[in-house]
Structure formats: C-alpha cells, structure tokens
Coordinates of C-alpha atoms in Angstrom, one line a residue:
X1 CA -110.9 15.2 25.3
X2 CA -109.7 13.1 28.3
X3 CA -109.2 14.2 31.4
X4 CA -107.8 13.3 35.0
X5 CA -109.7 14.4 37.8
X6 CA -109.1 13.5 41.9
X7 CA -113.1 12.1 42.8
X8 CA -111.7 10.1 45.9
X9 CA -109.1 9.7 48.6
X10 CA -108.3 7.3 50.6
X11 CA -110.5 8.5 53.9
X12 CA -113.5 8.0 52.0
X13 CA -112.7 4.4 50.6
X14 CA -113.0 1.5 53.3
X15 CA -110.4 -0.3 51.3
X16 CA -107.6 2.0 51.9
X17 CA -108.1 2.8 47.7
X18 CA -106.9 6.1 46.7
X19 CA -107.7 7.1 42.6
X20 CA -107.6 9.3 40.0
X21 CA -110.3 8.2 37.6
X22 CA -109.6 8.3 34.0
X23 CA -112.9 9.4 32.1
X24 CA -112.9 6.4 29.4
X25 CA -116.0 6.6 26.8
X26 CA -117.0 3.7 28.2
X27 CA -119.2 1.5 31.3
X28 CA -119.0 -1.2 33.4
X29 CA -121.9 -3.7 32.4
X30 CA -122.6 -7.0 34.8
X31 CA -123.3 -8.4 37.5
X32 CA -122.5 -6.6 40.9
X33 CA -122.4 -10.0 42.4
X34 CA -118.8 -10.7 40.8
X35 CA -117.2 -7.5 42.3
X36 CA -114.7 -8.1 44.9
X37 CA -114.7 -5.3 47.4
X38 CA -113.4 -7.4 50.3
X39 CA -109.6 -6.6 50.6
X40 CA -109.2 -11.0 51.1
X41 CA -110.7 -11.3 47.4
X42 CA -109.5 -8.0 46.1
X43 CA -106.3 -9.8 45.3
X44 CA -107.5 -12.8 43.9
X45 CA -109.1 -10.4 41.1
X46 CA -105.1 -8.5 40.4
X47 CA -104.2 -12.2 40.1
X48 CA -106.4 -13.7 37.9
X49 CA -104.5 -12.2 34.8
X50 CA -105.6 -14.3 32.0
X51 CA -109.0 -12.0 32.7
X52 CA -108.8 -8.4 32.6
X53 CA -109.6 -6.6 35.6
X54 CA -111.9 -3.9 35.8
X55 CA -111.9 -1.2 39.1
X56 CA -115.5 0.3 39.4
X57 CA -117.1 2.2 41.7
X58 CA -121.0 1.4 43.5
X59 CA -122.2 3.7 45.8
X60 CA -118.9 4.8 46.9
X61 CA -117.4 1.9 47.4
X62 CA -114.4 0.9 45.2
X63 CA -114.5 -2.7 43.7
X64 CA -112.3 -5.2 41.5
X65 CA -113.5 -7.4 39.2
X66 CA -112.4 -9.7 36.2
X67 CA -116.1 -10.7 34.9
X68 CA -118.6 -8.7 33.0
X69 CA -117.7 -6.2 29.8
X70 CA -117.3 -2.9 28.6
X71 CA -119.4 -0.8 26.1
X72 CA -119.6 2.0 24.6
X73 CA -120.8 5.6 27.1
X74 CA -124.6 6.0 26.0
X75 CA -125.0 10.1 27.5
X76 CA -128.4 9.4 28.7
X77 CA -128.3 6.2 30.7
X78 CA -127.8 5.8 34.3
X79 CA -125.1 3.0 34.8
X80 CA -124.8 1.3 38.3
X81 CA -121.6 0.8 38.9
X82 CA -118.9 3.2 37.4
X83 CA -116.0 2.5 35.3
X84 CA -112.8 4.6 37.2
X85 CA -110.6 1.6 35.1
X86 CA -109.8 -1.0 33.1
X87 CA -106.9 -3.4 32.4
X88 CA -106.9 -5.7 29.6
X89 CA -105.7 -10.0 29.7
X90 CA -102.1 -10.3 30.0
X91 CA -99.8 -13.6 29.2
X92 CA -96.5 -14.3 30.0
X93 CA -95.9 -14.6 26.2
X94 CA -96.4 -10.9 25.9
X95 CA -93.2 -10.3 27.3
X96 CA -89.7 -9.6 26.3
X97 CA -89.3 -10.7 22.2
X98 CA -92.1 -13.1 20.6
X99 CA -88.8 -13.7 17.9
X100 CA -87.4 -14.6 20.8
X101 CA -89.6 -17.1 21.6
X102 CA -90.0 -19.3 18.2
X103 CA -86.7 -18.6 17.2
X104 CA -85.4 -20.8 20.4
X105 CA -89.2 -23.2 20.5
X106 CA -90.0 -21.9 24.1
X107 CA -93.0 -21.0 26.3
X108 CA -91.6 -17.2 27.1
X109 CA -88.7 -15.3 26.9
X110 CA -86.8 -16.8 30.0
X111 CA -83.8 -18.3 30.1
X112 CA -81.0 -19.6 32.6
X113 CA -77.0 -19.4 32.0
X114 CA -74.4 -21.8 31.9
X115 CA -73.0 -22.3 35.5
X116 CA -69.6 -23.7 34.6
X117 CA -68.4 -27.3 35.7
X118 CA -71.9 -28.8 35.1
X119 CA -73.4 -26.9 38.1
X120 CA -75.7 -26.3 35.1
X121 CA -76.7 -29.7 35.4
X122 CA -78.0 -32.2 32.3
X123 CA -80.4 -32.4 35.6
X124 CA -81.4 -28.4 35.3
X125 CA -81.3 -28.4 31.1
X126 CA -83.5 -31.3 31.1
X127 CA -86.5 -30.6 33.8
X128 CA -86.1 -27.1 31.9
X129 CA -86.2 -28.2 28.2
X130 CA -89.6 -30.3 28.9
X131 CA -91.3 -27.4 29.7
X132 CA -89.8 -25.7 26.6
X133 CA -87.9 -23.0 28.7
X134 CA -83.8 -22.8 27.6
X135 CA -81.3 -23.8 29.3
X136 CA -77.8 -24.3 28.9
X137 CA -75.4 -26.7 30.2
X138 CA -72.4 -25.4 32.0
X139 CA -69.8 -27.4 30.0
X140 CA -66.9 -25.4 31.3
X141 CA -64.0 -26.2 32.9
X142 CA -64.9 -29.7 31.9
X143 CA -62.5 -32.5 29.8
X144 CA -64.0 -33.5 26.5
X145 CA -65.3 -37.0 27.7
X146 CA -67.3 -35.8 30.2
X147 CA -69.0 -33.2 27.8
X148 CA -69.7 -35.5 25.5
X149 CA -71.6 -37.6 28.0
X150 CA -73.9 -34.4 28.9
X151 CA -74.4 -34.1 25.3
X152 CA -76.0 -37.1 24.3
X153 CA -77.7 -37.4 27.9
X154 CA -79.5 -34.1 27.1
X155 CA -80.1 -34.6 23.4
X156 CA -81.9 -38.0 24.1
X157 CA -83.3 -36.7 26.9
X158 CA -85.1 -33.4 24.3
X159 CA -85.5 -34.8 21.0
X160 CA -87.5 -31.9 20.3
X161 CA -87.3 -29.7 23.4
X162 CA -84.5 -26.3 23.4
X163 CA -81.0 -26.9 25.0
X164 CA -77.9 -24.7 25.0
X165 CA -74.4 -25.5 25.9
X166 CA -71.7 -22.8 26.7
X167 CA -68.2 -22.1 24.9
X168 CA -66.3 -20.5 27.6
X169 CA -63.6 -18.9 25.7
X170 CA -60.4 -20.0 27.0
X171 CA -57.4 -17.8 26.0
X172 CA -54.6 -19.3 27.7
X173 CA -55.6 -22.9 25.8
X174 CA -57.6 -21.8 22.7
X175 CA -57.4 -25.9 22.3
X176 CA -60.2 -26.1 25.4
X177 CA -62.1 -24.1 23.0
X178 CA -61.8 -26.4 19.6
X179 CA -62.3 -29.0 21.2
X180 CA -65.7 -28.4 22.7
X181 CA -66.3 -26.7 19.4
X182 CA -65.6 -30.2 17.6
X183 CA -68.0 -31.8 19.9
X184 CA -71.3 -29.7 19.5
X185 CA -70.6 -29.8 15.2
X186 CA -70.1 -34.0 15.7
X187 CA -73.0 -33.8 17.4
X188 CA -75.2 -31.2 15.4
X189 CA -75.4 -29.3 18.8
X190 CA -77.5 -26.1 17.6
X191 CA -77.3 -23.3 20.3
X192 CA -74.3 -22.2 21.8
X193 CA -74.1 -20.3 24.9
X194 CA -70.5 -17.6 24.4
X195 CA -69.1 -16.6 28.0
X196 CA -66.4 -14.5 28.9
X197 CA -65.2 -13.8 25.5
X198 CA -62.3 -10.7 25.1
X199 CA -62.9 -11.0 21.0
X200 CA -63.4 -13.5 18.3
X201 CA -61.5 -16.8 18.2
X202 CA -61.4 -19.1 15.0
X203 CA -63.4 -21.1 16.8
X204 CA -66.3 -19.6 17.9
X205 CA -66.4 -18.5 14.2
X206 CA -66.0 -21.8 12.7
X207 CA -69.0 -23.0 15.3
X208 CA -71.2 -20.2 13.7
X209 CA -70.1 -20.0 10.3
X210 CA -69.9 -23.8 9.9
X211 CA -73.7 -24.1 10.4
X212 CA -74.6 -21.5 6.9
X213 CA -76.5 -22.4 3.9
X214 CA -78.6 -21.3 1.4
X215 CA -82.6 -23.1 1.6
X216 CA -84.7 -24.0 -1.3
X217 CA -85.7 -20.3 -1.3
X218 CA -82.2 -19.1 -1.5
X219 CA -81.7 -17.7 1.7
X220 CA -79.5 -17.8 4.4
X221 CA -80.0 -20.4 7.1
X222 CA -78.6 -20.4 10.1
X223 CA -78.1 -23.6 11.8
X224 CA -75.7 -23.1 14.7
X225 CA -76.8 -20.3 16.9
X226 CA -74.5 -17.9 19.3
X227 CA -76.1 -16.4 22.3
X228 CA -73.2 -14.2 23.5
X229 CA -73.0 -12.8 26.8
X230 CA -71.1 -9.9 27.0
X231 CA -70.9 -7.1 29.9
X232 CA -68.8 -4.3 27.3
X233 CA -69.0 -2.7 24.3
X234 CA -65.9 -3.3 22.5
X235 CA -67.3 -7.2 22.4
X236 CA -70.7 -6.7 21.9
X237 CA -69.7 -4.7 18.6
X238 CA -68.1 -7.8 18.2
X239 CA -70.4 -10.4 18.1
X240 CA -73.3 -7.4 16.3
X241 CA -71.0 -7.5 12.7
X242 CA -70.7 -10.4 10.3
X243 CA -66.9 -12.0 11.2
X244 CA -64.2 -10.5 10.6
X245 CA -62.6 -11.9 6.9
X246 CA -58.9 -12.4 8.2
X247 CA -60.8 -15.4 10.8
X248 CA -63.1 -16.5 7.4
X249 CA -59.9 -16.3 5.1
X250 CA -57.9 -18.8 7.6
X251 CA -61.1 -21.1 8.1
X252 CA -61.2 -21.6 4.2
X253 CA -57.2 -22.2 4.5
X254 CA -57.7 -24.6 7.0
X255 CA -60.2 -26.9 4.8
X256 CA -63.0 -26.0 8.0
X257 CA -66.1 -23.7 6.0
X258 CA -66.0 -23.4 2.4
X259 CA -66.4 -20.2 0.5
X260 CA -70.4 -20.1 -0.1
X261 CA -70.1 -20.2 3.4
X262 CA -67.2 -17.7 4.0
X263 CA -69.4 -15.6 1.4
X264 CA -72.9 -15.9 3.7
X265 CA -70.8 -15.4 6.8
X266 CA -70.3 -11.4 5.4
X267 CA -73.7 -10.8 5.5
X268 CA -75.4 -12.1 9.5
X269 CA -74.2 -11.3 12.7
X270 CA -72.1 -13.9 15.0
X271 CA -75.1 -14.1 17.1
X272 CA -78.7 -14.3 17.3
X273 CA -79.0 -13.0 20.5
X274 CA -76.9 -10.7 22.6
X275 CA -77.3 -11.4 26.5
X276 CA -76.0 -7.9 28.3
X277 CA -74.4 -9.3 31.9
X278 CA -74.9 -7.0 34.3
X279 CA -73.5 -7.5 38.3
X280 CA -73.7 -11.2 37.9
X281 CA -71.7 -13.9 39.7
X282 CA -68.8 -15.7 38.4
X283 CA -67.0 -13.7 35.5
X284 CA -68.4 -10.2 35.9
X285 CA -67.2 -7.0 35.5
X286 CA -70.1 -5.4 38.0
X287 CA -71.8 -2.9 35.5
X288 CA -74.8 -1.5 36.8
X289 CA -78.4 -3.0 35.2
X290 CA -79.5 0.8 34.3
X291 CA -76.7 1.6 32.7
X292 CA -74.9 -1.2 30.5
X293 CA -78.9 -2.2 29.1
X294 CA -79.7 1.1 27.4
X295 CA -76.5 1.3 26.2
X296 CA -76.2 -1.7 24.4
X297 CA -79.7 -1.8 23.2
X298 CA -78.7 1.8 21.7
X299 CA -75.5 -0.1 20.0
X300 CA -77.4 -3.0 18.7
X301 CA -79.6 -0.2 16.9
X302 CA -76.6 1.7 14.9
X303 CA -75.4 -1.7 13.9
X304 CA -78.4 -3.3 12.6
X305 CA -78.7 0.0 10.8
X306 CA -75.5 -0.4 9.2
X307 CA -76.0 -3.7 8.5
X308 CA -80.1 -3.9 7.8
X309 CA -80.0 -8.0 9.2
X310 CA -83.4 -9.1 8.1
X311 CA -84.0 -9.8 11.5
X312 CA -82.8 -7.8 14.5
X313 CA -80.3 -9.1 16.7
X314 CA -82.0 -9.1 20.2
X315 CA -80.6 -8.1 23.3
X316 CA -81.3 -9.6 26.7
X317 CA -80.4 -9.2 30.3
X318 CA -79.0 -11.2 33.2
X319 CA -77.1 -10.3 35.9
X320 CA -79.4 -9.9 39.3
X321 CA -82.3 -11.2 37.4
X322 CA -83.6 -13.2 40.9
X323 CA -87.1 -11.6 41.6
X324 CA -90.6 -10.3 39.7
X325 CA -89.0 -6.9 40.0
X326 CA -85.9 -7.0 39.0
X327 CA -87.0 -8.7 36.3
X328 CA -89.7 -6.6 35.5
X329 CA -87.1 -4.2 35.1
X330 CA -85.6 -6.2 32.5
X331 CA -88.3 -5.9 30.8
X332 CA -89.2 -2.5 31.2
X333 CA -85.8 -1.3 29.9
X334 CA -86.1 -3.1 26.4
X335 CA -85.1 -6.2 27.3
X336 CA -85.7 -9.0 24.6
X337 CA -85.2 -12.0 27.6
X338 CA -83.9 -12.4 31.1
X339 CA -81.4 -14.3 32.4
X340 CA -81.3 -15.9 35.6
X341 CA -78.1 -17.7 36.9
X342 CA -77.0 -17.5 40.7
X343 CA -80.0 -18.0 42.0
X344 CA -80.3 -21.7 40.3
X345 CA -77.2 -22.6 42.2
X346 CA -79.5 -23.2 44.8
X347 CA -81.9 -25.4 43.4
X348 CA -82.6 -29.6 43.4
X349 CA -81.2 -30.0 40.2
X350 CA -78.2 -27.4 40.8
X351 CA -74.6 -29.6 40.7
X352 CA -73.5 -28.0 43.5
X353 CA -73.3 -29.9 46.9
X354 CA -75.9 -29.7 49.8
X355 CA -73.7 -27.9 51.2
X356 CA -73.1 -24.8 49.0
X357 CA -76.7 -24.7 48.1
X358 CA -77.8 -24.1 52.3
X359 CA -74.9 -22.0 52.6
X360 CA -76.3 -19.6 48.8
X361 CA -79.9 -20.1 50.5
X362 CA -78.0 -18.0 53.7
X363 CA -76.6 -16.0 51.8
X364 CA -77.5 -11.6 51.3
X365 CA -77.1 -9.4 49.1
X366 CA -74.0 -7.6 50.7
X367 CA -72.4 -11.7 51.1
X368 CA -70.4 -11.1 48.0
X369 CA -66.6 -10.7 46.5
X370 CA -64.3 -10.6 43.6
X371 CA -61.9 -13.3 43.9
X372 CA -58.9 -14.5 41.0
X373 CA -60.2 -16.7 38.8
X374 CA -58.5 -19.8 37.7
X375 CA -58.9 -19.5 33.8
X376 CA -57.2 -16.3 33.8
X377 CA -54.4 -16.6 37.3
X378 CA -52.2 -14.7 35.3
X379 CA -53.9 -12.0 33.5
X380 CA -55.5 -10.5 36.9
X381 CA -58.8 -11.0 36.3
X382 CA -61.4 -11.3 39.2
X383 CA -65.0 -13.4 39.1
X384 CA -68.0 -12.9 41.6
X385 CA -67.8 -14.7 44.8
X386 CA -69.6 -16.0 48.4
X387 CA -68.3 -14.6 50.8
X388 CA -70.5 -16.2 53.9
X389 CA -69.0 -19.0 55.0
X390 CA -65.8 -19.8 52.6
X391 CA -62.2 -18.7 53.4
X392 CA -62.0 -18.8 49.3
X393 CA -61.5 -15.8 48.1
X394 CA -59.2 -13.9 51.1
X395 CA -57.0 -17.2 49.8
X396 CA -56.9 -16.6 46.6
X397 CA -56.3 -13.1 46.8
X398 CA -53.1 -13.6 48.8
X399 CA -51.9 -16.2 46.2
X400 CA -52.2 -13.7 43.3
X401 CA -50.7 -11.5 45.7
X402 CA -46.9 -13.5 45.5
X403 CA -47.9 -14.6 42.3
X404 CA -47.7 -10.3 41.6
X405 CA -44.4 -10.2 44.0
X406 CA -42.2 -12.7 43.2
X407 CA -41.1 -14.2 39.7
X408 CA -40.8 -17.9 41.2
X409 CA -42.1 -20.8 44.2
X410 CA -38.1 -20.6 45.2
X411 CA -38.6 -16.7 45.5
X412 CA -41.1 -16.8 48.6
X413 CA -39.9 -16.7 52.2
X414 CA -40.0 -19.9 53.5
X415 CA -41.8 -18.9 56.1
X416 CA -44.6 -18.2 53.8
X417 CA -44.4 -21.0 51.5
X418 CA -45.0 -22.8 55.0
X419 CA -48.5 -21.0 55.4
X420 CA -49.4 -22.1 52.1
X421 CA -48.9 -25.8 52.7
X422 CA -50.4 -25.8 56.2
X423 CA -53.4 -23.7 55.9
X424 CA -54.5 -23.7 51.5
X425 CA -52.5 -26.4 49.8
X426 CA -52.2 -28.8 52.8
X427 CA -49.7 -30.7 51.4
X428 CA -45.9 -29.8 50.3
X429 CA -45.4 -28.0 47.3
X430 CA -43.6 -30.2 45.2
X431 CA -46.8 -33.0 46.3
X432 CA -48.8 -30.0 44.2
X433 CA -46.6 -29.8 41.4
X434 CA -46.2 -32.9 41.0
X435 CA -49.9 -33.4 41.0
X436 CA -50.6 -30.7 38.3
X437 CA -47.2 -31.8 36.2
X438 CA -49.2 -35.5 36.1
X439 CA -52.1 -33.9 34.5
X440 CA -51.0 -31.3 32.4
X441 CA -48.4 -34.3 30.8
X442 CA -52.2 -36.2 29.6
X443 CA -53.4 -32.9 29.0
X444 CA -51.4 -30.8 27.9
X445 CA -47.8 -31.5 27.7
X446 CA -47.1 -28.1 25.5
X447 CA -48.3 -25.9 28.6
X448 CA -45.8 -27.9 31.0
X449 CA -42.5 -28.0 28.8
X450 CA -43.2 -24.4 28.9
X451 CA -43.4 -24.5 32.9
X452 CA -40.4 -26.4 33.2
X453 CA -38.5 -23.4 31.8
X454 CA -40.1 -20.7 33.2
X455 CA -40.7 -20.3 36.9
X456 CA -43.5 -17.3 37.1
X457 CA -45.1 -20.3 35.0
X458 CA -44.8 -23.0 36.7
X459 CA -45.7 -20.9 40.3
X460 CA -48.8 -20.0 38.4
X461 CA -49.5 -22.8 37.7
X462 CA -49.1 -24.6 41.2
X463 CA -51.6 -21.6 42.4
X464 CA -54.0 -22.9 40.2
X465 CA -54.1 -26.2 41.1
X466 CA -55.6 -24.6 44.5
X467 CA -58.0 -22.2 42.3
X468 CA -59.3 -25.3 40.4
X469 CA -59.8 -27.8 42.5
X470 CA -62.1 -25.1 45.2
X471 CA -64.8 -25.2 42.6
X472 CA -64.5 -28.7 42.2
X473 CA -65.0 -29.1 45.8
X474 CA -68.2 -27.0 46.0
X475 CA -69.5 -29.2 43.6
X476 CA -68.3 -32.7 44.9
X477 CA -69.2 -31.6 48.6
X478 CA -64.8 -32.5 49.6
X479 CA -65.7 -32.9 52.8
X480 CA -63.4 -31.0 55.3
X481 CA -62.3 -28.0 52.4
X482 CA -65.8 -27.0 53.2
X483 CA -64.2 -23.5 54.3
X484 CA -62.2 -23.7 51.0
X485 CA -65.3 -23.7 48.6
X486 CA -65.7 -21.5 46.1
X487 CA -69.3 -20.5 45.2
X488 CA -69.6 -18.6 41.7
X489 CA -72.4 -15.6 42.9
X490 CA -73.7 -12.9 42.6
X491 CA -76.1 -10.6 44.7
X492 CA -79.4 -11.7 42.7
X493 CA -78.9 -14.8 45.4
X494 CA -79.7 -12.3 48.3
X495 CA -82.5 -10.4 46.4
X496 CA -84.0 -13.8 46.1
X497 CA -83.6 -14.4 49.6
X498 CA -85.4 -11.3 50.5
X499 CA -88.3 -12.1 48.0
X500 CA -89.2 -15.8 49.4
X501 CA -87.6 -15.2 53.0
X502 CA -90.8 -16.7 55.2
X503 CA -92.0 -19.0 51.6
X504 CA -91.8 -22.6 51.3
X505 CA -89.1 -21.8 48.7
X506 CA -86.7 -20.3 51.8
X507 CA -85.5 -23.8 51.9
X508 CA -83.6 -25.4 49.2
X509 CA -84.8 -29.0 49.3
X510 CA -88.0 -26.9 47.8
X511 CA -86.2 -25.0 45.3
X512 CA -86.5 -26.3 41.9
X513 CA -86.0 -24.9 38.6
X514 CA -88.7 -24.9 36.6
X515 CA -91.1 -23.5 39.8
X516 CA -89.0 -21.1 40.3
X517 CA -89.0 -20.0 36.7
X518 CA -92.9 -19.7 36.3
X519 CA -92.8 -18.0 39.8
X520 CA -90.8 -15.4 38.2
X521 CA -92.9 -14.7 35.2
X522 CA -95.7 -15.1 36.6
X523 CA -94.9 -12.6 39.5
X524 CA -93.0 -10.2 36.5
X525 CA -96.5 -10.6 34.8
X526 CA -98.6 -9.2 38.1
X527 CA -96.3 -7.2 38.3
X528 CA -96.7 -5.4 35.1
X529 CA -100.1 -5.2 35.6
X530 CA -100.2 -3.4 39.4
X531 CA -97.9 -1.0 37.3
X532 CA -99.8 -0.5 34.5
X533 CA -103.5 -0.2 37.0
X534 CA -100.7 2.6 38.9
X535 CA -99.9 4.6 35.8
X536 CA -103.5 5.2 36.1
X537 CA -103.7 6.8 38.6
X538 CA -105.1 3.8 41.4
X539 CA -103.4 4.0 44.7
X540 CA -103.9 0.8 47.0
X541 CA -101.9 -0.1 50.3
X542 CA -98.9 -1.8 49.5
X543 CA -99.5 -5.5 50.8
X544 CA -102.3 -5.7 47.4
X545 CA -99.4 -5.0 44.7
X546 CA -96.8 -7.4 46.5
X547 CA -96.4 -11.2 45.0
X548 CA -95.4 -13.9 46.6
X549 CA -94.3 -17.5 45.3
X550 CA -97.6 -19.7 45.7
X551 CA -96.4 -23.5 46.2
X552 CA -98.1 -25.2 42.4
X553 CA -99.9 -29.0 43.0
X554 CA -96.5 -30.5 42.5
X555 CA -95.2 -28.6 45.7
X556 CA -98.0 -28.6 47.9

C-alpha cells in the first residue's frame, strides 16, 4: 500500500524544496552527472517537456534529471539515489481532444477566432494555417466582393492546410448571411465559425445540410463543418441537436437540399464543435468561464445520451484565454480545444492599424467596457470594447440613449443635435443621412424604402453610420479619428500584457500569431507538469513554476 510522509522541509535543503514523498515501487538508475542540483539548471530540466522528469534525493540533496531510467524496487539493494517523484514526458498534442486534431488537420488543440471586418485577416489565417493551426477569417461586416477575394487568397495559399471562415448572425439583414453562405458553398469552404446566433436560421442550416451525403460504406459524410460560438444554454441546445424539421422542409421546397440530405440531417447535430464563449471581446454576455464551461459540457452529455451521435460534439472554450494559466484552466475543466481572440488583434498579422495595436499593447484588464453594437443597435445588444485611449464607448452610449428617448431625429432638441454634429459626426446630420441613403440604395434598397416612412428606423440608421465607421477607422487608421476608434477587446488582452511585460513580446511589432500560439501552448504544457509535481507533494520556489515567453530562433 502506498503511503505519503513528510521527509524533508525547506530548511534542510539549500534549493528551497519541500516535498511529500510518494514511495513508489520503483528506483531511479543513471549517472549522477546528469542530475541538476543548481538553481540555474533545475528550471531547464523542468522545461524539457519531451523527456521524463525525475525528482531524486542524493546525499540529502534534492535534484532533477531527465535522464536515467526506472526499475522495480529490489529490497536488498541499497540505491545510490532515492526516487521521490517521477512524471512522464508530455506533448502539446496530449492537451484537449485528439479528435479535434484529426478532424481539422491541426497540430494541437488551439484555434484563433474571427474578428470582424477582416481584423482576423488573410495574413493571419495563412500564417497559422501553414503551421497547421486553425484560424477563422473575420468575414463579419465585409461586402461580398471583399469576402470573395479573401476566399480566393486563402484557398490559393492553403490548398491542403486548415482554415475557417466566420458566419456572423445578422438578424436585421438576413440577406448578408445568405450571401456569405452562397459564397462558402460556391468555393467549397469546408469549415465555418458561426457566431452571434440567437437562433438557428435557414442560412446556417442550408450550409450544414448541403454538405451531407453517404459514402461508399453507406455512412454519413459531413463535408461542411460548423464550429458554433455560443454563450447561452438555449442557443447551445439548438446547435447540439439536429436541424429543425420546419427549416429542412422549407429548404426542400426551395430546391436547395434533397430529401436524402434532409433525412441525413435528422441523424447528425448542427455543429461538430461548440465554442463556449466566456468574457470575450466584441459580442459577449460576460459569462464567467468557470461557471459556463461545465454547464455546457453537462448539457452536451445530456443531449449525447439522447441522440447517441457516433462522434460526440466537442466543447471548446474562448473568452479570457490569453495566458498559459488561463489555457490550462480551460483544458483542466474539460475543454476539447481553446480559442484566442483579443490577443491576436495586437499582432503583426492583424488587420488593425498600428495605433490600435499600440493601445491594445498598453491595455490592462480593467480597461474594457460594454458599448452598443452596430449590427444589433435597435435591439440594445452591446459588445465589449477598449475604453482606454478612445471616446467611442461613451459616444456610442449617448447615441443609444437618444434613440431610446426620442422617436425621430426631428424630436431631438436642437442643442443635442448640434453636439452630435460637432463632437461625434463632425458633419451635419443631413450629410450623414445622404451618405447612408446612397449606401443603402446600392446595397439594401428595401431597408432604405422602410426608413423613408419610419422616422425611428431612419434615426437608428443615422446613428449606425457612426457605429459602423468607427470600427473601420480602427482598422484603416483614419487620421484625426483616433478618439473615435471602436476596438473590440476583452480582459484577456490585459492578462496577456501582464504575462509578457518585460519580455520581447511587450512590443506589438514582435507579436506574431504563430509564435504566440506556440508560447501559450508550451507554457500550458509546462504548467501542467508543474501542477503534476505539486499534486504529488513537491513544493518549490515560486519562480520555478513560472513560464516566461522565450524568443524562438526566428525572433532572436
């Protein structure tokens, strides 16, 4: 029977170790020359993750080695070194769900999420894809021509490598969703990241079901993969279940799917992966990770028991992931994969302008605030943005308060309208409406027609002019509009900046998405090793258990 006893305290050891020894039925054998007793080299041994790590005691001193081997205890032998703790090698591929790796053709369970307006750019998706890391292009808010260009660029650069495209829910403009789906089906985009959905729409169902077929073995083949980003149980339920019969019937009547595909759709879930979005940048419910993730995993298990899918849906996590510690927390709670977002916006490959990247690199965790969202302005939906260095959150909130208070632009007091024109719009309301009307006449004439006879809608569209352009200004680096930049950001950005402070990653021009992915994943595996040692009773100085970013050969 294994017993645990205290055999040493930190006062007895110059290294400052304190350990509870788990007497294993093994002994360590090897050369003592490969054992580190020195503080400067012990950390290197702990960081050698692809080799086992043995904690041994020799002559009253505790040391660490990656060499030697373990053999069964022979009671008659007097071992030169006493084995205290041993942990096996650990590899990045062991974190998360291995099915995520095989399904998406990636090297580890890490993904970068979409940031609208092309902030999650072609350059970002391509850089990550070439290293077998899944990345989602920020298609939200882009015109069809721009999206089509991005599809062609990414597909040419990544003919056999992973990539995804965002499909953002547009409740006020469903035609935008449909145009994106048509392009994805036309060009064979095989993975979409569905975000901001409040309910299933015919568009997301059409994309999913249009990729269903039977293979030569008479098994269901799912060509169009869906990664659904959610933050509510009721929305997760819809993606965890098969497509609704009502929508399938409509799609059959429209000739978009076949009877066979509708039948197959009743046997598979709407999503392959569910990303549980906690306190993130952009659209968010600010949910705490430690509460939300276990709840959705339990929901998945309930629905899996009901439908008995051949491949259970994987549950990943996003929102607040910006350090090895937060990544490890997600994996230890059962996440199949992790998704980073805000932190990638400050990288070289991001579509954000240099001024925005500098602001993000200075952000702290408390520098975030909720502000009205352009795409769901009338519904009162808010998103999380950076408040440090910009007036956008306060100005956007002022616009929403005016919208709630008055029924038309004409009802707003003259003094308030003059403030809008001088401080926020920097042009007359008439000029704003003229530009808005010109845009709508080309892109959405139906909405323009409604606005002409609906003063409340017209006011909303005028206000959305500012909300929509402010995010574009942040990407293009519009001069003179820096205080109006709308910068989507969550507290993960502040956590990341704390972690990299004093390292080469403190400067945004050193931040590359692939390097950050590798640093976070390597750090996560290292922290897992440290926790494994601690669980077995090993205590060590604080600095031994910390992981700091180390420049790769390309960064040095």
